[in-house]
Amino acid sequence: MFTISADGFVSFQVDLADGNYFTLGSGELGALPITLLLFTGETKADHVALNWITTSGNNNSHFRIERSINGYDFETVGFMDGAGTTNQTNNYEFKDHSPIKGLSFYRLIDIDFSGEENPSELLSIKYSKPLAEVKVYPNPAAIGASFKINVARDVEVGPVQMYQLNGVTVSSTVQRSGDQLIIQPKGLKGGVYLLSVMLDGQRFKFRVIIR
């Protein structure tokens, strides 16, 4: 059997076959934290949505939602009321409207009414803002002219390459100037070419014309 004293101390007494018994005790208020069934995250256009499900809880006052860029140093991004003491399933959703670009880590801190804290496992999320419409201009371009793409300063630019239609790589130089990416073909004749650009981990391909 088990008993709960007025100060929250929980004790269990187990009777053995020979008449002996032993007692286990816990000084935690409410003794058990929440039962976390699920903790997931999803990236949206302008925020990260965190969802979690609990199937029980003891003296669950509230949750503190924390975020980290390295998995060690955390900052608080919000709070969510808990469900107290319950055996019912509860669903929660929290929206981080200022997510970190790239990889970050989230965790839940379950806080009971006595102030005791229980952290969840870490949840990793990779967030990137949707890019504005990406266009190459001028297109067509004159022989010797450069192609340009408007790119915000916080966008990470990856490999940029030009190809012939048969897949053979052609020579070009790439320069980033302010909010512009400038691609300068080198020694190309008039014709149709393919331009491949990596922006924030997304690959964009364009058919460009030189004449």
Short mmCIF file of C-alpha atoms in Angstrom, two decimals, residues 33-34 39 47 53 87 129 178 206 211:
data_model
loop_
_atom_site.label_atom_id
_atom_site.label_comp_id
_atom_site.label_asym_id
_atom_site.label_seq_id
_atom_site.Cartn_x
_atom_site.Cartn_y
_atom_site.Cartn_z
CA PRO A 33 6.50 14.36 -12.81
CA ILE A 34 4.41 14.47 -15.96
CA PHE A 39 7.27 16.14 -28.11
CA HIS A 47 7.67 30.48 -36.79
CA ILE A 53 1.17 15.46 -25.31
CA ASN A 87 -4.73 11.27 -15.44
CA LYS A 129 12.92 31.49 -43.82
CA GLY A 178 25.29 44.22 -51.09
CA PHE A 206 17.49 28.72 -64.30
CA ARG A 211 22.88 36.79 -77.26
#
